[in-house]
Amino acid sequence: MGGWSVFVSCCVWAILLLALFGDSLASAPEFDPYNVLGVTRHASQAEIKKVYKSLAREWHPDKNKSPGAEDMFIKITKSYEILSNEERRANYDQFGQMDENQNFAQAQQGFRHYHDSFYFDESFFHFPRTSRDFTDSKHLFHYSQYISEVLPDSFKRPYLIKITSEWCFTCIHIEPVWKDTVQELEPLGVGIGVVDIGYERQLANHLGAHRTPSILGLINGKVTFFHYAVVREHLRQFVESLLPQKLVEKVTDNSYLEFLNSWHEENKPRVLMFDVASNIPLLYKLTAFAYKDYVRFGYVDMGLTETSKVVQRFNINTYAPTMLLFKENTDKPADVIQARGMKKQIIDEFVSNNRFLLVPRLVNQKLFDELCPVKQIHRRRKFCVLLVTGEGEQFVSVNEAFFDFASSNTKEVLRFAYVYQRQQQPLCDTLLKKEDTTPPQVILLERRNATGRVFYRTVTGGWNGSDDDKHRLLEQLELLQRDSSYLTHDAMLPELNNEFASMFLIQWINTAYDYLAQFYFDLLYSNWREMMPVLSLIFSALFILFGTVIIQAFSRPPKKSFVEVTELTDITYMSNLVRLKPGHINVVLILTDASKQVLLRKFAKEVFSFSGSQTLHYSFLNVDKHSQWMDSLMESAPDARPSDCLDKEEEEEDSTSNKSDYTGHVLALNGHKKYFCLFRPVFTGEEAECSRWSDEDASKASRSRSSSRQKATTLEIHHKLDRLGLWMERLMEGTLPRHYVPAWPGLDTITPQK
């Protein structure tokens, strides 16, 4: 009986187990990424990517509030990770759903069959969940994303990166701490990243991470490993330790005036942050790091007796954190924000909108590029009002008058700045050489391209800071805003000197100290494989210092300062025009023996900024040698002839002479498509009313002839190409009228016999 009872008990337990797991075994579907994304097994990568983006937008937990949205989003992300990689996709197609780190051999395939035959419900046995949660999924890094986005962004904010893998059971123990840390630090501005070492082995090797779990920090392109117990407070302190020292200066009653008045030396606005905390809040430090190139930050602890005067001086409410931003006027803040709960978005907007002084000094090229951006079609144009001045006492009143004028004319279209002639001598020489003037002078300019081309005009009468000077400057600014052609001169500006370049050696020494300190730290806590990135950075810094800075100081290659212009002759005519490659254009200057030297010099200057284009070629045609070529070309394109604006006597004279003067004309010839664009010369005298710089408006365009054409002075010939630069811009934009010809006139058949 005893044996029979044991047998019955075993049968009962077997029936119960089958009842418990039978339904699970039958109903538990195998994970199929193709079904999750709803694509076929023959779907292309483009189709998979398109479907993934659509589903990710639909099931993102921030937008979809249904209970299963987060799980569905994780499945979609997991499916895309498998199918977007050709190797993982091939492994899945061959072996099915398996661990990424397993070797796909027959032994594992047999194990998978055994595993699939006995499906266990994890919730019943309380097994830990190893699939990636939503927090990790949205912070996953890929190698290309890290190189193109994260690495450059690390110069504006620090990153906290976790190295994990799909089946890292040890990683589960740090997940609660990691989630809490992410929820705390991410809203403050810390970048968060997760690298799956199974999927992103290349990125893990690049970071020097070879085991899971690992946590590392990234700032200014430098990687630092976290070596302490994974506790929320330790991780916060680790991020704070990544930031540079003395990023925020502690300010008291004795030092606040010195802090505010030092804006002139650093050429930066000042921000005073008031709060009741002995330690500077991490949010303030992160903000100071993000805007370290623009603004200087100070912190006032309102809980100290040593700060009571400065708190009273600016009437600060001690019950709420406050931020004051000062520019040139240190007696009154330019902007203020106050809130009990300071948010990163509010602070970023506050600092970003005030990151420049009202009238900053141009101390380097980067500041010039941001203050006076290059003209772009989709943006509103910006005009730069630049004061060229000096540093001596005789310039103090002049500079203050310019600041007063800028304070009362704060328009978005105008940007005010100044330069010291002694500090930026090449720039000032370029802008003042045409007028042959000396500082102080006010110059109105607009940047046309990133290579340094600008259109500018010196304000007449100079600048002494008088009321008449202010009134005259205001009138000329109004004219400029109505008509940008008011800027009559153009130039190629040299790159600005970096006035803070003398600080480079100090900065490099500080950086080298940080690297050596990190090297010593890794020597104590890390293996040699993790130390390799630090060693690489140290040797890279040494190479940059000795291989770039020192060598370039002694060997500066000469810049190409000329434009190659060839003559159209019987020999070069076919290759430079008739057989020109498709898409290539030959820009031809028409000249005579008498005007050759003057026009070629002016022509080379006007087209210099466009000489980098591989599709433009430059030539000249001497009408003294080929007098009938232009007449033949104009006869074949009647729409290129403008209407005359000559008086009756000039018309009679022209009809008797029956000879047109094409000196100073410029043609853009497309030999393949058989069309040309025409530039007509501009005169600066009284006849300018009857002349046009191009044939863009054929109904209004007309030829401008001097009554003393045969006695034209060098000055008149020189000014014939004044507007050629603008015409070249229209040519590059493709907005000039095109005049088509049935065939190009032959140069050899119309050359006069000598």
mmCIF file of C-alpha atoms in Angstrom, residues 80-423:
data_model
loop_
_atom_site.group_PDB
_atom_site.id
_atom_site.type_symbol
_atom_site.label_atom_id
_atom_site.label_comp_id
_atom_site.label_asym_id
_atom_site.label_seq_id
_atom_site.Cartn_x
_atom_site.Cartn_y
_atom_site.Cartn_z
ATOM 1 C CA TYR A 80 15.193 47.046 -34.631
ATOM 2 C CA GLU A 81 18.519 46.360 -32.903
ATOM 3 C CA ILE A 82 18.465 42.811 -34.299
ATOM 4 C CA LEU A 83 17.255 43.565 -37.827
ATOM 5 C CA SER A 84 19.221 46.786 -38.416
ATOM 6 C CA ASN A 85 22.537 44.930 -38.071
ATOM 7 C CA GLU A 86 23.221 42.527 -40.922
ATOM 8 C CA GLU A 87 25.299 40.158 -38.769
ATOM 9 C CA ARG A 88 22.727 39.941 -35.958
ATOM 10 C CA ARG A 89 19.940 39.589 -38.502
ATOM 11 C CA ALA A 90 21.737 36.697 -40.223
ATOM 12 C CA ASN A 91 22.322 34.999 -36.867
ATOM 13 C CA TYR A 92 18.658 35.325 -35.984
ATOM 14 C CA ASP A 93 17.511 34.004 -39.373
ATOM 15 C CA GLN A 94 19.773 30.980 -38.955
ATOM 16 C CA PHE A 95 19.525 30.171 -35.241
ATOM 17 C CA GLY A 96 16.461 32.015 -33.974
ATOM 18 C CA GLN A 97 16.198 33.948 -30.720
ATOM 19 C CA MET A 98 19.492 33.369 -28.859
ATOM 20 C CA ASP A 99 21.857 35.262 -26.619
ATOM 21 C CA GLU A 100 24.080 37.693 -28.536
ATOM 22 C CA ASN A 101 27.197 36.522 -26.755
ATOM 23 C CA GLN A 102 26.746 32.799 -27.483
ATOM 24 C CA ASN A 103 28.622 31.047 -30.259
ATOM 25 C CA PHE A 104 26.087 29.946 -32.811
ATOM 26 C CA ALA A 105 27.125 26.296 -33.109
ATOM 27 C CA GLN A 106 25.212 23.082 -33.254
ATOM 28 C CA ALA A 107 25.660 22.463 -29.523
ATOM 29 C CA GLN A 108 23.915 25.689 -28.675
ATOM 30 C CA GLN A 109 21.226 24.930 -31.194
ATOM 31 C CA GLY A 110 20.496 21.695 -29.359
ATOM 32 C CA PHE A 111 20.388 23.544 -26.073
ATOM 33 C CA ARG A 112 17.899 26.004 -27.558
ATOM 34 C CA HIS A 113 15.648 23.122 -28.528
ATOM 35 C CA TYR A 114 15.779 21.782 -24.970
ATOM 36 C CA HIS A 115 15.112 25.204 -23.554
ATOM 37 C CA ASP A 116 12.163 25.821 -25.857
ATOM 38 C CA SER A 117 10.670 22.469 -24.938
ATOM 39 C CA PHE A 118 10.405 23.489 -21.263
ATOM 40 C CA TYR A 119 9.127 27.037 -21.060
ATOM 41 C CA PHE A 120 9.165 28.556 -17.527
ATOM 42 C CA ASP A 121 7.145 31.560 -16.477
ATOM 43 C CA GLU A 122 9.598 33.959 -14.819
ATOM 44 C CA SER A 123 6.840 35.650 -12.827
ATOM 45 C CA PHE A 124 5.917 32.314 -11.216
ATOM 46 C CA PHE A 125 9.467 31.533 -10.105
ATOM 47 C CA HIS A 126 10.371 35.225 -9.516
ATOM 48 C CA PHE A 127 13.381 35.092 -11.839
ATOM 49 C CA PRO A 128 15.069 38.471 -12.365
ATOM 50 C CA ARG A 129 14.132 40.222 -15.577
ATOM 51 C CA THR A 130 17.184 40.622 -17.810
ATOM 52 C CA SER A 131 15.582 42.411 -20.780
ATOM 53 C CA ARG A 132 16.456 46.068 -21.237
ATOM 54 C CA ASP A 133 14.031 48.516 -19.612
ATOM 55 C CA PHE A 134 12.805 51.783 -21.081
ATOM 56 C CA THR A 135 15.321 53.945 -19.203
ATOM 57 C CA ASP A 136 18.209 52.148 -20.859
ATOM 58 C CA SER A 137 16.559 51.900 -24.266
ATOM 59 C CA LYS A 138 16.164 55.631 -24.764
ATOM 60 C CA HIS A 139 19.777 56.311 -23.720
ATOM 61 C CA LEU A 140 21.470 53.668 -25.897
ATOM 62 C CA PHE A 141 24.571 54.910 -27.718
ATOM 63 C CA HIS A 142 25.797 53.750 -31.105
ATOM 64 C CA TYR A 143 29.344 54.285 -32.302
ATOM 65 C CA SER A 144 28.525 56.751 -35.076
ATOM 66 C CA GLN A 145 26.190 58.698 -32.790
ATOM 67 C CA TYR A 146 28.869 58.864 -30.113
ATOM 68 C CA ILE A 147 31.523 60.197 -32.504
ATOM 69 C CA SER A 148 29.321 62.741 -34.301
ATOM 70 C CA GLU A 149 27.072 63.955 -31.468
ATOM 71 C CA VAL A 150 28.088 62.899 -27.964
ATOM 72 C CA LEU A 151 31.816 63.590 -28.197
ATOM 73 C CA PRO A 152 31.431 67.226 -29.410
ATOM 74 C CA ASP A 153 28.622 67.790 -26.901
ATOM 75 C CA SER A 154 30.910 66.699 -24.031
ATOM 76 C CA PHE A 155 32.613 70.113 -24.297
ATOM 77 C CA LYS A 156 29.337 71.679 -23.135
ATOM 78 C CA ARG A 157 28.131 69.140 -20.539
ATOM 79 C CA PRO A 158 29.477 66.018 -18.789
ATOM 80 C CA TYR A 159 28.165 62.539 -19.597
ATOM 81 C CA LEU A 160 27.573 59.602 -17.271
ATOM 82 C CA ILE A 161 27.766 56.342 -19.246
ATOM 83 C CA LYS A 162 26.917 52.819 -18.143
ATOM 84 C CA ILE A 163 28.497 49.793 -19.823
ATOM 85 C CA THR A 164 26.165 46.800 -19.696
ATOM 86 C CA SER A 165 25.053 43.754 -21.685
ATOM 87 C CA GLU A 166 21.816 41.903 -22.331
ATOM 88 C CA TRP A 167 22.548 38.997 -19.925
ATOM 89 C CA CYS A 168 24.641 40.756 -17.294
ATOM 90 C CA PHE A 169 23.050 39.487 -14.058
ATOM 91 C CA THR A 170 25.459 41.559 -11.964
ATOM 92 C CA CYS A 171 24.113 44.680 -13.685
ATOM 93 C CA ILE A 172 20.707 44.018 -12.136
ATOM 94 C CA HIS A 173 21.965 44.927 -8.665
ATOM 95 C CA ILE A 174 22.903 48.486 -9.673
ATOM 96 C CA GLU A 175 19.730 49.170 -11.689
ATOM 97 C CA PRO A 176 17.712 50.833 -8.856
ATOM 98 C CA VAL A 177 20.614 53.161 -8.015
ATOM 99 C CA TRP A 178 21.219 53.906 -11.694
ATOM 100 C CA LYS A 179 17.563 54.800 -12.302
ATOM 101 C CA ASP A 180 17.437 57.131 -9.302
ATOM 102 C CA THR A 181 20.686 58.790 -10.371
ATOM 103 C CA VAL A 182 19.428 59.298 -13.921
ATOM 104 C CA GLN A 183 16.186 60.837 -12.653
ATOM 105 C CA GLU A 184 18.189 63.242 -10.507
ATOM 106 C CA LEU A 185 21.037 64.251 -12.836
ATOM 107 C CA GLU A 186 19.415 64.292 -16.278
ATOM 108 C CA PRO A 187 17.063 67.234 -15.504
ATOM 109 C CA LEU A 188 20.117 69.191 -14.296
ATOM 110 C CA GLY A 189 21.801 68.866 -17.683
ATOM 111 C CA VAL A 190 24.018 65.796 -17.296
ATOM 112 C CA GLY A 191 24.128 63.621 -20.403
ATOM 113 C CA ILE A 192 23.160 59.982 -19.850
ATOM 114 C CA GLY A 193 24.336 57.090 -21.983
ATOM 115 C CA VAL A 194 24.125 53.305 -22.055
ATOM 116 C CA VAL A 195 26.450 51.109 -24.127
ATOM 117 C CA ASP A 196 25.492 47.473 -24.708
ATOM 118 C CA ILE A 197 28.853 45.729 -24.977
ATOM 119 C CA GLY A 198 27.231 42.840 -26.842
ATOM 120 C CA TYR A 199 25.911 45.039 -29.659
ATOM 121 C CA GLU A 200 28.436 47.907 -29.584
ATOM 122 C CA ARG A 201 31.768 46.182 -29.092
ATOM 123 C CA GLN A 202 33.537 48.803 -31.223
ATOM 124 C CA LEU A 203 32.282 51.651 -29.041
ATOM 125 C CA ALA A 204 33.120 49.764 -25.833
ATOM 126 C CA ASN A 205 36.680 49.202 -27.065
ATOM 127 C CA HIS A 206 36.924 52.860 -28.034
ATOM 128 C CA LEU A 207 35.943 53.870 -24.495
ATOM 129 C CA GLY A 208 38.341 51.343 -22.966
ATOM 130 C CA ALA A 209 35.541 49.394 -21.247
ATOM 131 C CA HIS A 210 36.132 45.637 -21.224
ATOM 132 C CA ARG A 211 33.881 44.365 -18.454
ATOM 133 C CA THR A 212 30.317 44.779 -17.275
ATOM 134 C CA PRO A 213 28.996 46.525 -15.393
ATOM 135 C CA SER A 214 31.188 49.630 -15.684
ATOM 136 C CA ILE A 215 30.389 53.296 -15.211
ATOM 137 C CA LEU A 216 32.446 56.085 -16.710
ATOM 138 C CA GLY A 217 32.329 59.843 -17.141
ATOM 139 C CA LEU A 218 32.970 61.841 -20.306
ATOM 140 C CA ILE A 219 33.865 65.549 -20.380
ATOM 141 C CA ASN A 220 35.855 67.623 -22.878
ATOM 142 C CA GLY A 221 36.397 64.443 -24.877
ATOM 143 C CA LYS A 222 38.165 62.720 -21.938
ATOM 144 C CA VAL A 223 36.975 59.435 -20.405
ATOM 145 C CA THR A 224 37.229 58.804 -16.629
ATOM 146 C CA PHE A 225 36.214 55.532 -14.956
ATOM 147 C CA PHE A 226 34.151 55.343 -11.778
ATOM 148 C CA HIS A 227 35.857 53.076 -9.184
ATOM 149 C CA TYR A 228 33.747 53.409 -6.033
ATOM 150 C CA ALA A 229 30.664 51.718 -4.647
ATOM 151 C CA VAL A 230 27.621 52.325 -6.847
ATOM 152 C CA VAL A 231 25.725 54.637 -4.515
ATOM 153 C CA ARG A 232 23.617 57.561 -5.637
ATOM 154 C CA GLU A 233 25.647 60.112 -3.671
ATOM 155 C CA HIS A 234 28.939 58.700 -4.985
ATOM 156 C CA LEU A 235 27.741 58.971 -8.575
ATOM 157 C CA ARG A 236 26.675 62.575 -8.012
ATOM 158 C CA GLN A 237 30.058 63.433 -6.489
ATOM 159 C CA PHE A 238 31.766 61.667 -9.388
ATOM 160 C CA VAL A 239 29.965 63.849 -11.953
ATOM 161 C CA GLU A 240 30.779 66.965 -9.929
ATOM 162 C CA SER A 241 34.461 65.971 -9.795
ATOM 163 C CA LEU A 242 34.579 65.843 -13.598
ATOM 164 C CA LEU A 243 33.916 69.586 -13.850
ATOM 165 C CA PRO A 244 36.904 71.984 -13.909
ATOM 166 C CA GLN A 245 37.961 73.618 -10.658
ATOM 167 C CA LYS A 246 37.043 77.272 -9.947
ATOM 168 C CA LEU A 247 34.301 77.131 -12.541
ATOM 169 C CA VAL A 248 32.137 79.302 -10.268
ATOM 170 C CA GLU A 249 33.773 81.936 -8.079
ATOM 171 C CA LYS A 250 32.488 82.389 -4.525
ATOM 172 C CA VAL A 251 31.664 86.072 -4.020
ATOM 173 C CA THR A 252 31.387 87.994 -0.744
ATOM 174 C CA ASP A 253 30.976 91.626 0.329
ATOM 175 C CA ASN A 254 34.693 92.220 -0.143
ATOM 176 C CA SER A 255 34.995 90.727 -3.624
ATOM 177 C CA TYR A 256 31.749 91.411 -5.502
ATOM 178 C CA LEU A 257 32.863 94.794 -6.905
ATOM 179 C CA GLU A 258 36.100 93.326 -8.219
ATOM 180 C CA PHE A 259 34.156 90.422 -9.737
ATOM 181 C CA LEU A 260 31.686 92.694 -11.538
ATOM 182 C CA ASN A 261 34.233 95.262 -12.736
ATOM 183 C CA SER A 262 36.523 92.650 -14.303
ATOM 184 C CA TRP A 263 34.173 92.244 -17.291
ATOM 185 C CA HIS A 264 36.453 94.455 -19.360
ATOM 186 C CA GLU A 265 39.511 92.181 -19.075
ATOM 187 C CA GLU A 266 37.668 88.986 -20.033
ATOM 188 C CA ASN A 267 35.179 90.679 -22.378
ATOM 189 C CA LYS A 268 32.316 88.659 -20.836
ATOM 190 C CA PRO A 269 29.076 89.442 -18.976
ATOM 191 C CA ARG A 270 28.866 88.542 -15.279
ATOM 192 C CA VAL A 271 26.239 86.385 -13.552
ATOM 193 C CA LEU A 272 25.731 86.503 -9.794
ATOM 194 C CA MET A 273 23.776 83.532 -8.387
ATOM 195 C CA PHE A 274 22.205 83.977 -4.929
ATOM 196 C CA ASP A 275 21.143 80.925 -2.921
ATOM 197 C CA VAL A 276 21.168 79.598 0.657
ATOM 198 C CA ALA A 277 23.607 76.674 0.414
ATOM 199 C CA SER A 278 27.154 76.305 1.653
ATOM 200 C CA ASN A 279 28.097 74.230 -1.389
ATOM 201 C CA ILE A 280 27.472 75.579 -4.862
ATOM 202 C CA PRO A 281 24.497 73.667 -6.343
ATOM 203 C CA LEU A 282 25.386 71.282 -9.157
ATOM 204 C CA LEU A 283 22.843 72.945 -11.461
ATOM 205 C CA TYR A 284 24.796 76.222 -11.267
ATOM 206 C CA LYS A 285 28.091 74.465 -11.942
ATOM 207 C CA LEU A 286 26.682 72.686 -14.986
ATOM 208 C CA THR A 287 25.321 75.978 -16.332
ATOM 209 C CA ALA A 288 28.687 77.663 -15.789
ATOM 210 C CA PHE A 289 30.420 74.849 -17.683
ATOM 211 C CA ALA A 290 27.983 75.052 -20.616
ATOM 212 C CA TYR A 291 28.542 78.821 -21.046
ATOM 213 C CA LYS A 292 32.172 79.084 -19.892
ATOM 214 C CA ASP A 293 33.231 80.610 -23.210
ATOM 215 C CA TYR A 294 30.680 83.414 -22.958
ATOM 216 C CA VAL A 295 29.834 84.299 -19.339
ATOM 217 C CA ARG A 296 31.682 84.429 -16.007
ATOM 218 C CA PHE A 297 29.743 83.055 -13.007
ATOM 219 C CA GLY A 298 29.867 83.985 -9.334
ATOM 220 C CA TYR A 299 28.003 82.500 -6.366
ATOM 221 C CA VAL A 300 26.744 84.304 -3.252
ATOM 222 C CA ASP A 301 25.789 82.197 -0.233
ATOM 223 C CA MET A 302 23.039 84.233 1.389
ATOM 224 C CA GLY A 303 23.385 82.217 4.606
ATOM 225 C CA LEU A 304 26.731 83.875 5.453
ATOM 226 C CA THR A 305 27.175 87.123 7.343
ATOM 227 C CA GLU A 306 29.997 88.010 4.902
ATOM 228 C CA THR A 307 27.434 88.417 2.093
ATOM 229 C CA SER A 308 24.816 90.605 3.814
ATOM 230 C CA LYS A 309 26.010 93.823 2.122
ATOM 231 C CA VAL A 310 25.870 92.498 -1.426
ATOM 232 C CA VAL A 311 22.436 90.953 -0.738
ATOM 233 C CA GLN A 312 21.199 94.286 0.584
ATOM 234 C CA ARG A 313 22.930 96.224 -2.216
ATOM 235 C CA PHE A 314 20.840 94.499 -4.902
ATOM 236 C CA ASN A 315 17.718 94.024 -2.749
ATOM 237 C CA ILE A 316 17.683 90.231 -3.029
ATOM 238 C CA ASN A 317 14.766 88.188 -1.724
ATOM 239 C CA THR A 318 16.452 85.686 0.616
ATOM 240 C CA TYR A 319 13.532 83.245 0.363
ATOM 241 C CA ALA A 320 14.072 82.349 -3.301
ATOM 242 C CA PRO A 321 17.153 81.689 -5.467
ATOM 243 C CA THR A 322 18.009 84.669 -7.689
ATOM 244 C CA MET A 323 20.246 85.247 -10.704
ATOM 245 C CA LEU A 324 21.478 88.705 -11.745
ATOM 246 C CA LEU A 325 23.219 89.259 -15.074
ATOM 247 C CA PHE A 326 25.455 92.307 -15.519
ATOM 248 C CA LYS A 327 26.936 93.719 -18.696
ATOM 249 C CA GLU A 328 28.857 96.993 -19.051
ATOM 250 C CA ASN A 329 26.765 98.744 -16.398
ATOM 251 C CA THR A 330 27.766 97.119 -13.087
ATOM 252 C CA ASP A 331 25.443 99.328 -11.008
ATOM 253 C CA LYS A 332 22.277 97.820 -12.443
ATOM 254 C CA PRO A 333 21.699 94.262 -13.704
ATOM 255 C CA ALA A 334 20.759 93.883 -17.356
ATOM 256 C CA ASP A 335 18.417 90.964 -16.562
ATOM 257 C CA VAL A 336 17.051 89.152 -13.491
ATOM 258 C CA ILE A 337 15.304 85.853 -12.778
ATOM 259 C CA GLN A 338 14.000 84.641 -9.422
ATOM 260 C CA ALA A 339 12.201 81.387 -8.663
ATOM 261 C CA ARG A 340 11.871 78.967 -5.767
ATOM 262 C CA GLY A 341 12.617 76.011 -8.023
ATOM 263 C CA MET A 342 15.219 76.981 -10.604
ATOM 264 C CA LYS A 343 14.836 74.844 -13.730
ATOM 265 C CA LYS A 344 17.552 74.178 -16.270
ATOM 266 C CA GLN A 345 15.417 75.348 -19.190
ATOM 267 C CA ILE A 346 14.757 78.721 -17.547
ATOM 268 C CA ILE A 347 18.422 79.272 -16.684
ATOM 269 C CA ASP A 348 19.618 78.250 -20.164
ATOM 270 C CA GLU A 349 17.241 80.662 -21.846
ATOM 271 C CA PHE A 350 18.223 83.427 -19.413
ATOM 272 C CA VAL A 351 21.981 83.040 -20.011
ATOM 273 C CA SER A 352 21.779 82.288 -23.743
ATOM 274 C CA ASN A 353 19.835 85.469 -24.470
ATOM 275 C CA ASN A 354 22.442 87.547 -22.619
ATOM 276 C CA ARG A 355 25.704 85.807 -23.505
ATOM 277 C CA PHE A 356 27.189 88.868 -25.252
ATOM 278 C CA LEU A 357 27.995 92.299 -23.919
ATOM 279 C CA LEU A 358 26.026 95.176 -25.363
ATOM 280 C CA VAL A 359 29.146 96.326 -27.223
ATOM 281 C CA PRO A 360 31.681 93.472 -27.065
ATOM 282 C CA ARG A 361 35.283 93.736 -28.216
ATOM 283 C CA LEU A 362 36.222 91.476 -31.107
ATOM 284 C CA VAL A 363 39.001 89.395 -29.533
ATOM 285 C CA ASN A 364 38.978 86.324 -31.804
ATOM 286 C CA GLN A 365 37.457 84.953 -34.989
ATOM 287 C CA LYS A 366 34.881 82.798 -33.187
ATOM 288 C CA LEU A 367 33.306 85.817 -31.512
ATOM 289 C CA PHE A 368 33.265 87.715 -34.815
ATOM 290 C CA ASP A 369 31.523 84.792 -36.546
ATOM 291 C CA GLU A 370 28.772 84.691 -33.905
ATOM 292 C CA LEU A 371 28.237 88.438 -33.600
ATOM 293 C CA CYS A 372 28.311 89.151 -37.336
ATOM 294 C CA PRO A 373 27.041 85.989 -39.041
ATOM 295 C CA VAL A 374 27.406 85.411 -42.765
ATOM 296 C CA LYS A 375 24.453 86.548 -44.860
ATOM 297 C CA GLN A 376 22.083 83.657 -45.604
ATOM 298 C CA ILE A 377 18.983 83.615 -47.743
ATOM 299 C CA HIS A 378 16.718 81.948 -45.140
ATOM 300 C CA ARG A 379 17.803 84.294 -42.332
ATOM 301 C CA ARG A 380 17.309 87.965 -41.771
ATOM 302 C CA ARG A 381 20.455 89.875 -42.662
ATOM 303 C CA LYS A 382 22.653 91.259 -39.873
ATOM 304 C CA PHE A 383 24.702 94.448 -40.162
ATOM 305 C CA CYS A 384 27.738 94.955 -37.952
ATOM 306 C CA VAL A 385 28.530 98.449 -36.661
ATOM 307 C CA LEU A 386 32.230 98.348 -35.844
ATOM 308 C CA LEU A 387 34.229 101.005 -33.999
ATOM 309 C CA VAL A 388 37.960 100.984 -34.731
ATOM 310 C CA THR A 389 39.541 102.651 -31.718
ATOM 311 C CA GLY A 390 42.454 102.558 -29.305
ATOM 312 C CA GLU A 391 43.247 101.772 -25.669
ATOM 313 C CA GLY A 392 44.649 105.125 -24.502
ATOM 314 C CA GLU A 393 42.962 107.710 -22.315
ATOM 315 C CA GLN A 394 42.270 109.916 -25.347
ATOM 316 C CA PHE A 395 39.855 107.250 -26.606
ATOM 317 C CA VAL A 396 37.828 106.849 -23.375
ATOM 318 C CA SER A 397 35.226 109.520 -24.159
ATOM 319 C CA VAL A 398 34.956 108.316 -27.761
ATOM 320 C CA ASN A 399 34.320 104.726 -26.681
ATOM 321 C CA GLU A 400 31.760 105.773 -24.065
ATOM 322 C CA ALA A 401 29.865 107.831 -26.657
ATOM 323 C CA PHE A 402 29.724 104.796 -28.954
ATOM 324 C CA PHE A 403 28.385 102.683 -26.069
ATOM 325 C CA ASP A 404 25.696 105.300 -25.325
ATOM 326 C CA PHE A 405 24.640 105.274 -28.982
ATOM 327 C CA ALA A 406 24.438 101.470 -29.024
ATOM 328 C CA SER A 407 22.393 101.475 -25.802
ATOM 329 C CA SER A 408 19.685 103.572 -27.442
ATOM 330 C CA ASN A 409 19.633 101.638 -30.752
ATOM 331 C CA THR A 410 19.129 98.007 -29.740
ATOM 332 C CA LYS A 411 17.692 96.601 -32.968
ATOM 333 C CA GLU A 412 17.987 92.926 -33.821
ATOM 334 C CA VAL A 413 19.286 93.711 -37.299
ATOM 335 C CA LEU A 414 22.222 95.723 -35.876
ATOM 336 C CA ARG A 415 25.176 94.320 -33.935
ATOM 337 C CA PHE A 416 27.583 96.756 -32.269
ATOM 338 C CA ALA A 417 31.209 95.890 -31.538
ATOM 339 C CA TYR A 418 34.641 97.490 -31.346
ATOM 340 C CA VAL A 419 38.273 96.554 -31.940
ATOM 341 C CA TYR A 420 41.571 97.919 -30.748
ATOM 342 C CA GLN A 421 43.693 98.824 -33.736
ATOM 343 C CA ARG A 422 46.908 97.714 -32.032
ATOM 344 C CA GLN A 423 45.462 94.263 -31.208
#
